[in-house]
Short mmCIF file of C-alpha atoms in Angstrom, two decimals:
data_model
loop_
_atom_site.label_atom_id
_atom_site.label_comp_id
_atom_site.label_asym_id
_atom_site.label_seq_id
_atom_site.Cartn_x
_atom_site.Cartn_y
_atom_site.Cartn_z
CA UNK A 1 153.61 123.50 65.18
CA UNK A 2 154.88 124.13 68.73
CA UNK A 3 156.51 121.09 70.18
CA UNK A 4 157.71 122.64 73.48
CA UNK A 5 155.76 119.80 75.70
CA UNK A 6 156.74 117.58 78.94
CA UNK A 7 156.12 114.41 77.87
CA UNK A 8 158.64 113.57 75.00
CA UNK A 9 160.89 116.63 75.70
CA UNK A 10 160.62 117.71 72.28
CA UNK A 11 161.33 121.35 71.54
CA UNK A 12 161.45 123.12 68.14
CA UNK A 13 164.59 123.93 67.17
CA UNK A 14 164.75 127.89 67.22
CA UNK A 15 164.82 129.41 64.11
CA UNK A 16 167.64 131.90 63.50
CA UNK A 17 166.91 135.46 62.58
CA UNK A 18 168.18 135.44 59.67
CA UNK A 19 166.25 132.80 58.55
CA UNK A 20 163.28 134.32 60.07
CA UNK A 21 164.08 137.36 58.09
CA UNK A 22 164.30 135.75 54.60
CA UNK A 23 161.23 134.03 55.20
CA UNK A 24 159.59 136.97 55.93
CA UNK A 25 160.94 138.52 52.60
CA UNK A 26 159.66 135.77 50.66
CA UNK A 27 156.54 135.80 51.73
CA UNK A 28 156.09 139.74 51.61
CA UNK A 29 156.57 139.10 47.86
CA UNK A 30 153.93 136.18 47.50
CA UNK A 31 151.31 138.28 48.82
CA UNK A 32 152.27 141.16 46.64
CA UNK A 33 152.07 138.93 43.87
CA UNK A 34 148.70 137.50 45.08
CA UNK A 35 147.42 141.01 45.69
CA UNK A 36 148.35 142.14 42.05
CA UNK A 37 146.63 138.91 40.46
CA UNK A 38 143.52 139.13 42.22
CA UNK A 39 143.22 143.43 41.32
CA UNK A 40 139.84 143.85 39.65
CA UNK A 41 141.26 146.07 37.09
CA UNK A 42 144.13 142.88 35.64
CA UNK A 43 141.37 141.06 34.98
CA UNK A 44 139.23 143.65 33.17
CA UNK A 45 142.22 144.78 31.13
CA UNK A 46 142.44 141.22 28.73
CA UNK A 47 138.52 141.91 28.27
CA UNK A 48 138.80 145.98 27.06
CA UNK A 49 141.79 144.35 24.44
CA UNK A 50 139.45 141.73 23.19
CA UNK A 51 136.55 144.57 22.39
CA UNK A 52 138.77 146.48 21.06
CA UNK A 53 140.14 143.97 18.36
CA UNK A 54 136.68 143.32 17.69
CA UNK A 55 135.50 146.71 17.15
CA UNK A 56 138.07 147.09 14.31
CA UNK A 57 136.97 146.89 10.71
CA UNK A 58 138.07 144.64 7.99
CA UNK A 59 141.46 145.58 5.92
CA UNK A 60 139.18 145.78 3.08
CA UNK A 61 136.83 147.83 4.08
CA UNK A 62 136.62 150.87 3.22
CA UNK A 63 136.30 152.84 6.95
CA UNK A 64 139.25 150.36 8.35
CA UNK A 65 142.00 153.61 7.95
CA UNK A 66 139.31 155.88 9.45
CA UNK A 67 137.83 153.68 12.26
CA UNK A 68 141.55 152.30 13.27
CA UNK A 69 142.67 156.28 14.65
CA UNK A 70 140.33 156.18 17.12
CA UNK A 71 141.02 152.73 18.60
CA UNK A 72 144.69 152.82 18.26
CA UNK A 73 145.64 155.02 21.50
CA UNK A 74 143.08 153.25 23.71
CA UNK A 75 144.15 149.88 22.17
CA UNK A 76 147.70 150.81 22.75
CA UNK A 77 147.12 151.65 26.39
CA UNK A 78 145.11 148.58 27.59
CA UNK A 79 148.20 146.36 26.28
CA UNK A 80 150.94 148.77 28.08
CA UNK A 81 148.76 148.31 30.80
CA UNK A 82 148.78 144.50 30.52
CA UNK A 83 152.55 144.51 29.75
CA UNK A 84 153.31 146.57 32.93
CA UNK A 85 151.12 144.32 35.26
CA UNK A 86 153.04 141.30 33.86
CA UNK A 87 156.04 142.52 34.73
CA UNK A 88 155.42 143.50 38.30
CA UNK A 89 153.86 140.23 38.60
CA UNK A 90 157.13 138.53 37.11
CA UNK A 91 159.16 140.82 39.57
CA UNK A 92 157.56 139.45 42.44
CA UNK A 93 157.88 136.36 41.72
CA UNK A 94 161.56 136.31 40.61
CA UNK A 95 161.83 138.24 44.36
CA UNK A 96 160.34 135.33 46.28
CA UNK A 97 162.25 132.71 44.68
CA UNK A 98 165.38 134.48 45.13
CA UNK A 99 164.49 134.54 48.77
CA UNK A 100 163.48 131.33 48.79
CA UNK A 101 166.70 129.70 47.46
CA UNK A 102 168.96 131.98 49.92
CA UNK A 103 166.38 130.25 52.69
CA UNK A 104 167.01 126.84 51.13
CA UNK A 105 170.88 127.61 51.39
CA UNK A 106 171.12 129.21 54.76
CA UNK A 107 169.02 125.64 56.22
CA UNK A 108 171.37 123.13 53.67
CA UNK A 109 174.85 124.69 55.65
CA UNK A 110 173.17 124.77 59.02
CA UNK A 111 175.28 122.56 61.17
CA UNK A 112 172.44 122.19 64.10
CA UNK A 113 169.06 120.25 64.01
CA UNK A 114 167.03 120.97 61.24
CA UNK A 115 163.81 122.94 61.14
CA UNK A 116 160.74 120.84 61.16
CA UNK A 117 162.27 118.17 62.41
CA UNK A 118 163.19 116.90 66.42
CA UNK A 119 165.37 118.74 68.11
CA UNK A 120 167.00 115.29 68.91
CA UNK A 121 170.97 114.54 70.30
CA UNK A 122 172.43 112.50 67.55
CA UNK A 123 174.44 109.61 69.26
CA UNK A 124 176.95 109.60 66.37
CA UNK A 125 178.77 106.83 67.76
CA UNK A 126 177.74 107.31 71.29
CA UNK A 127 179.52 104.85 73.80
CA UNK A 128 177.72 102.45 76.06
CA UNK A 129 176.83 103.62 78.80
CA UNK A 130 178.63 100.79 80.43
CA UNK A 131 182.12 101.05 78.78
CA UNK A 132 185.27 100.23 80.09
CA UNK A 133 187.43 102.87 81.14
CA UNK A 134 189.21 102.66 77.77
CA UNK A 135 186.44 104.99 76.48
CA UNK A 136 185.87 102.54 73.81
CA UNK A 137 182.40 102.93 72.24
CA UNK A 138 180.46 99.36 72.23
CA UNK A 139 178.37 98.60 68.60
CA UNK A 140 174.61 98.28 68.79
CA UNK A 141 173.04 95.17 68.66
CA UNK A 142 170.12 96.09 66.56
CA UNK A 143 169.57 98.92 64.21
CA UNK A 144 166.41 101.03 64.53
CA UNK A 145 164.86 102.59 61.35
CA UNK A 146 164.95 105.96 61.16
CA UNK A 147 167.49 108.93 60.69
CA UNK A 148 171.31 108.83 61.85
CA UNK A 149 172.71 105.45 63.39
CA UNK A 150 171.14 102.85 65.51
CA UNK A 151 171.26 104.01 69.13
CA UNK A 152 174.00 103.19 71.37
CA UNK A 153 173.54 99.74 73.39
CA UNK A 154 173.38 99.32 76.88
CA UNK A 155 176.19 96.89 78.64
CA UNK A 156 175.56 94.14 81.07
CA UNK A 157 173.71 95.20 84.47
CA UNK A 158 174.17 91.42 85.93
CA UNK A 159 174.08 92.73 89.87
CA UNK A 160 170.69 93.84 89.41
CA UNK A 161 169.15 92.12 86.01
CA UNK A 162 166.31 90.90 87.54
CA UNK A 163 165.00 94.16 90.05
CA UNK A 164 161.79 94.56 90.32
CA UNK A 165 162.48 98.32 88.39
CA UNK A 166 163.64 96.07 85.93
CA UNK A 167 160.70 93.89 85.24
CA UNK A 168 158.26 96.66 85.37
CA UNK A 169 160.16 99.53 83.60
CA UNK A 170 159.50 102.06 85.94
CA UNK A 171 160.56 105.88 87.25
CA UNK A 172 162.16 105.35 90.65
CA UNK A 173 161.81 101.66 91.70
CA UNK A 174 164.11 98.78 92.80
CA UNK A 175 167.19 99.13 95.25
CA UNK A 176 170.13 100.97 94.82
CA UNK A 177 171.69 101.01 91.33
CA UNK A 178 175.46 99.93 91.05
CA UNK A 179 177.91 101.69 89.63
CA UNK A 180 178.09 101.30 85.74
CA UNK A 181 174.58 100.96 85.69
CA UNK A 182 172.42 102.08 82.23
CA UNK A 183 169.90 104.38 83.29
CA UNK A 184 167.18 106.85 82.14
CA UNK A 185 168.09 110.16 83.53
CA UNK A 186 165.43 113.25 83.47
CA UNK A 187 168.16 116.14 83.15
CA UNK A 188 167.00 119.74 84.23
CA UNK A 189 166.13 122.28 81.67
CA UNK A 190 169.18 124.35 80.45
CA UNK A 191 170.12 127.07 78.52
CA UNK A 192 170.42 126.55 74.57
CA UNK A 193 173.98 128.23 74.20
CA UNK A 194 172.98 129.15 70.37
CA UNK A 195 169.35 130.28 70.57
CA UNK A 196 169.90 131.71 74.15
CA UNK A 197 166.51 130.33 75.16
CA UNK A 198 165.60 127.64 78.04
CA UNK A 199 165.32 123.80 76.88
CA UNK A 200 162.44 121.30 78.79
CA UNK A 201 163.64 118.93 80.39
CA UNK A 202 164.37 115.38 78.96
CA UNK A 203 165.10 112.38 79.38
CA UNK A 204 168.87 110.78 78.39
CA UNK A 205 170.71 107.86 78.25
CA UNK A 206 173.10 107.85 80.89
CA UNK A 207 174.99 105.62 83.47
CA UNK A 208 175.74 105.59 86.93
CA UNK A 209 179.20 106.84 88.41
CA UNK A 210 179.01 106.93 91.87
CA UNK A 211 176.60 106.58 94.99
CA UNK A 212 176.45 109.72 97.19
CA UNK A 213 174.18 108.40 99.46
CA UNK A 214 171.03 109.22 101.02
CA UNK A 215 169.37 107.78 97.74
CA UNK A 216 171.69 110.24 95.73
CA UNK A 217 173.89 109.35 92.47
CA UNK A 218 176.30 110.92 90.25
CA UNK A 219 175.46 110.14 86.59
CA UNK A 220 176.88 110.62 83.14
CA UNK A 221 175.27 111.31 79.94
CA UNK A 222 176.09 108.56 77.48
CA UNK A 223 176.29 111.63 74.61
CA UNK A 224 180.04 111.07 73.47
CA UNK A 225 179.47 114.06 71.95
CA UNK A 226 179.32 116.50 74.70
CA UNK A 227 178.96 113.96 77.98
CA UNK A 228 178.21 115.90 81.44
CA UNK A 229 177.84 114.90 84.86
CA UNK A 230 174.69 115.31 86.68
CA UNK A 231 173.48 114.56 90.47
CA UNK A 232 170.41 113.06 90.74
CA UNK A 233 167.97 111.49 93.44
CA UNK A 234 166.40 107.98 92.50
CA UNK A 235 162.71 109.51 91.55
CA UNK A 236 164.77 111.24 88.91
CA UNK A 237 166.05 107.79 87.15
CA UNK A 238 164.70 104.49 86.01
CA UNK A 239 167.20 101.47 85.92
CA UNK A 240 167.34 99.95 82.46
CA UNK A 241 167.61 96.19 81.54
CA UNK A 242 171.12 94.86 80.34
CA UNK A 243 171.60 95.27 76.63
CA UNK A 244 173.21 91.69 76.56
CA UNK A 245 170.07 90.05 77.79
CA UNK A 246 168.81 87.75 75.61
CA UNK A 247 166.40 84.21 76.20
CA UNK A 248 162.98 83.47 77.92
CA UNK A 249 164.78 84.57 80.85
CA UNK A 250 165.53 87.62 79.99
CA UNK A 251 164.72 90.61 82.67
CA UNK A 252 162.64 92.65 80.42
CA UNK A 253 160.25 95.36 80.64
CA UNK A 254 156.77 94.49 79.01
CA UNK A 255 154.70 96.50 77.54
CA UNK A 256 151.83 95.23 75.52
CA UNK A 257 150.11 97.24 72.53
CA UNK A 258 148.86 101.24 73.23
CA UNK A 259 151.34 101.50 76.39
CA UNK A 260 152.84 105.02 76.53
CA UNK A 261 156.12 104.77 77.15
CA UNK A 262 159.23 106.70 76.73
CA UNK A 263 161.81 105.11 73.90
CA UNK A 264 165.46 106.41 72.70
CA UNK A 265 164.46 107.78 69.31
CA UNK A 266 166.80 106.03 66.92
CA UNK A 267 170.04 107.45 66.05
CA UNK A 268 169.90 109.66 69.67
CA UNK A 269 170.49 109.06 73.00
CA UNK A 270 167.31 110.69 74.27
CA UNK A 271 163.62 109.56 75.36
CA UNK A 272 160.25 110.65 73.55
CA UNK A 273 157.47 110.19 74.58
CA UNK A 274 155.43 107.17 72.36
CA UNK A 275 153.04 104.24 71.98
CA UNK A 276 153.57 100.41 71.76
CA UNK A 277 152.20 99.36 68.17
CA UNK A 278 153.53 95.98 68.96
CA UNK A 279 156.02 94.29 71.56
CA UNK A 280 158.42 92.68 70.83
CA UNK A 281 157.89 88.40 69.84
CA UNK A 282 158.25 85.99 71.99
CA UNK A 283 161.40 84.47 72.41
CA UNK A 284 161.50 80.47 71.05
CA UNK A 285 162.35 77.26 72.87
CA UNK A 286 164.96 77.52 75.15
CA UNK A 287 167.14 75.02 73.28
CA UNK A 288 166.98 77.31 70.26
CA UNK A 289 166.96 80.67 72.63
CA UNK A 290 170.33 79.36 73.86
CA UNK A 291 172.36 79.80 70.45
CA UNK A 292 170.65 82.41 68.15
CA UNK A 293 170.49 85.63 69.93
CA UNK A 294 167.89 87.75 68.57
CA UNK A 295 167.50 91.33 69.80
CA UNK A 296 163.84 92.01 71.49
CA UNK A 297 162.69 95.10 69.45
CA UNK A 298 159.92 97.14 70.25
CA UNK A 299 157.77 98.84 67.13
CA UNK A 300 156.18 102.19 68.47
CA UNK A 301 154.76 105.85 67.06
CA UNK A 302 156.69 108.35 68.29
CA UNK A 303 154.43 111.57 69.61
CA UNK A 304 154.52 114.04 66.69
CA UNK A 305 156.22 111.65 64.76
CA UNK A 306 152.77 111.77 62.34
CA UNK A 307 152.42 107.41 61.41
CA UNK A 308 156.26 106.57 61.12
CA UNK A 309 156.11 103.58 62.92
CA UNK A 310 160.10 102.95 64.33
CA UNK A 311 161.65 99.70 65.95
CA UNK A 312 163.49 100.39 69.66
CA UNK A 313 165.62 98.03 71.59
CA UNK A 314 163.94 96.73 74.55
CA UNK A 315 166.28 97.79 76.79
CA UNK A 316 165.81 101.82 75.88
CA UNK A 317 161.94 101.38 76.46
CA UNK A 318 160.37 102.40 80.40
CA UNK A 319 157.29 102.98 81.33
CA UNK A 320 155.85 106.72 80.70
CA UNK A 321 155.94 108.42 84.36
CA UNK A 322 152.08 109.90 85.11
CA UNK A 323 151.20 112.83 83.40
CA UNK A 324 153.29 112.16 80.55
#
């Protein structure tokens, strides 16, 4: 299944030639083996051996030595016959297994994404985007379900916590963004530097370094893996909510249930495209809001993601820009 599309930026991890080439091995032998169980003649073969064994006489009768010499060769023939198809068969198979556990090898040391699955940026254990200059990498305050860790949280964005791009979650709203602020940042397509073949555009986790006016930033991808720089115009970013935001009076997004939005997939630091199952709960009195801080989760469906249902931090959900 092709997953090369715009709105979750999810493209298939390329499959290496090798690989390719095994599989094709593999399945070369399946079909001969299908081709040599479904010949006419294999079937007919079993049949000519039962006649035959019927056709011979009793030990005691008296024409068993004279009417076995004419049966014998024929007899003798239909189970070489048998016995050779059987082992052609068996050759085949043994063939397509053998290729089939050098495929299973070849995917069990690959160190990139795995086939079949999203061609996702593990955050490992990606930094906040708002991190001191120490570099040191701030925990998550919720854990998602699903593969690798819980996605990397999002510092305090006090200056602007309650923006208008805030509230509503949206591609290019609100005033300026100050610097250190948690963003969503569509990066331009780029060159996969082991496949050798373009990458769609996504969207990443990323903060804001520094203003360059005219409604232009400088940006870095929150990746602590292999962090870049990027320039970027405001239509090309949507603030996100602080991380550390917790109470009725918390500067949230909402989305209610069906919204497409765009969510960090957990254990990454980039955006798919998926839909709200259910928002997250109300928060409590404010008395009680006050001293238990409880992490607003979304639950969505990731696209593609068949009916894994996966809970996101509110503050790495935005609305889904048009068309996506």
């Amino acid at each position: 299944m092709n997953r090369n599309r715009a709105s979750g930026g999810m493209s298939r991890h390329a499959i290496p030639d090798e690989e390719t080439q095994v599989w094709s091995q593999a399945a070369d032998s399946l079909e001969d083996f299908l081709k040599l169980r479904n010949d006419e003649s294999a079937f007919q073969r079993p049949i000519n051996v039962n006649r035959l064994v019927a056709s011979l006489p009793e030990e005691d009768d008296p024409k068993f030595y004279n009417g076995v010499s004419h049966v014998r060769e024929e007899l003798l023939g239909e189970l070489h016959s048998m016995k050779t198809q059987a082992d052609k068969e068996l050759r085949a198979l043994n063939t397509a297994i053998e290729k089939i556990d050098i495929l299973i090898a070849l995917r069990a040391s690959d160190p990139g994404p795995q086939v079949d699955k999203r061609n996702k940026r593990t955050s490992g254990r990606a930094t906040s985007p708002n991190a001191g200059s120490s570099g040191t990498p701030q925990p998550s305050l919720g854990g998602g379900s699903g593969r690798g860790s819980a996605a990397p949280s999002v510092g305090s964005n006090s200056a602007s916590g309650g923006s208008s791009a805030v509230r509503t979650g949206k591609v290019g709203t609100g005033g300026r963004h100050e610097i250190g602020r948690a963003v969503a940042y569509r990066a331009p397509p780029k060159k996969n530097p082991e496949t050798k073949q373009m990458e769609e555009a996504q969207w990443i986790l990323a903060k804001v370094r520094s203003y360059e006016g005219q409604n232009k930033y400088k940006v870095e991808d929150a990746d602590d893996e292999s962090p870049a720089t990027y320039s970027a115009t405001a239509s090309q970013i949507c603030p996100l909510p602080a991380a550390d935001s917790y109470g009725p009076t918390a500067q949230f997004p909402d989305f209610p249930a069906s919204s497409r939005v765009l969510a960090v997939y957990p254990g990454t630091t980039v955006f798919y495209g998926s839909v709200v199952v259910e928002p997250p709960r109300k928060s409590g009195p404010p008395s009680r809001a006050a001293n238990v801080k409880v992490e607003r989760m979304y639950k969505v469906k990731f696209d593609d993601d068949e009916d894994t249902i996966q809970n996101v931090p509110a503050h790495l959900v935005f609305a889904s820009p048009a068309g996506m």
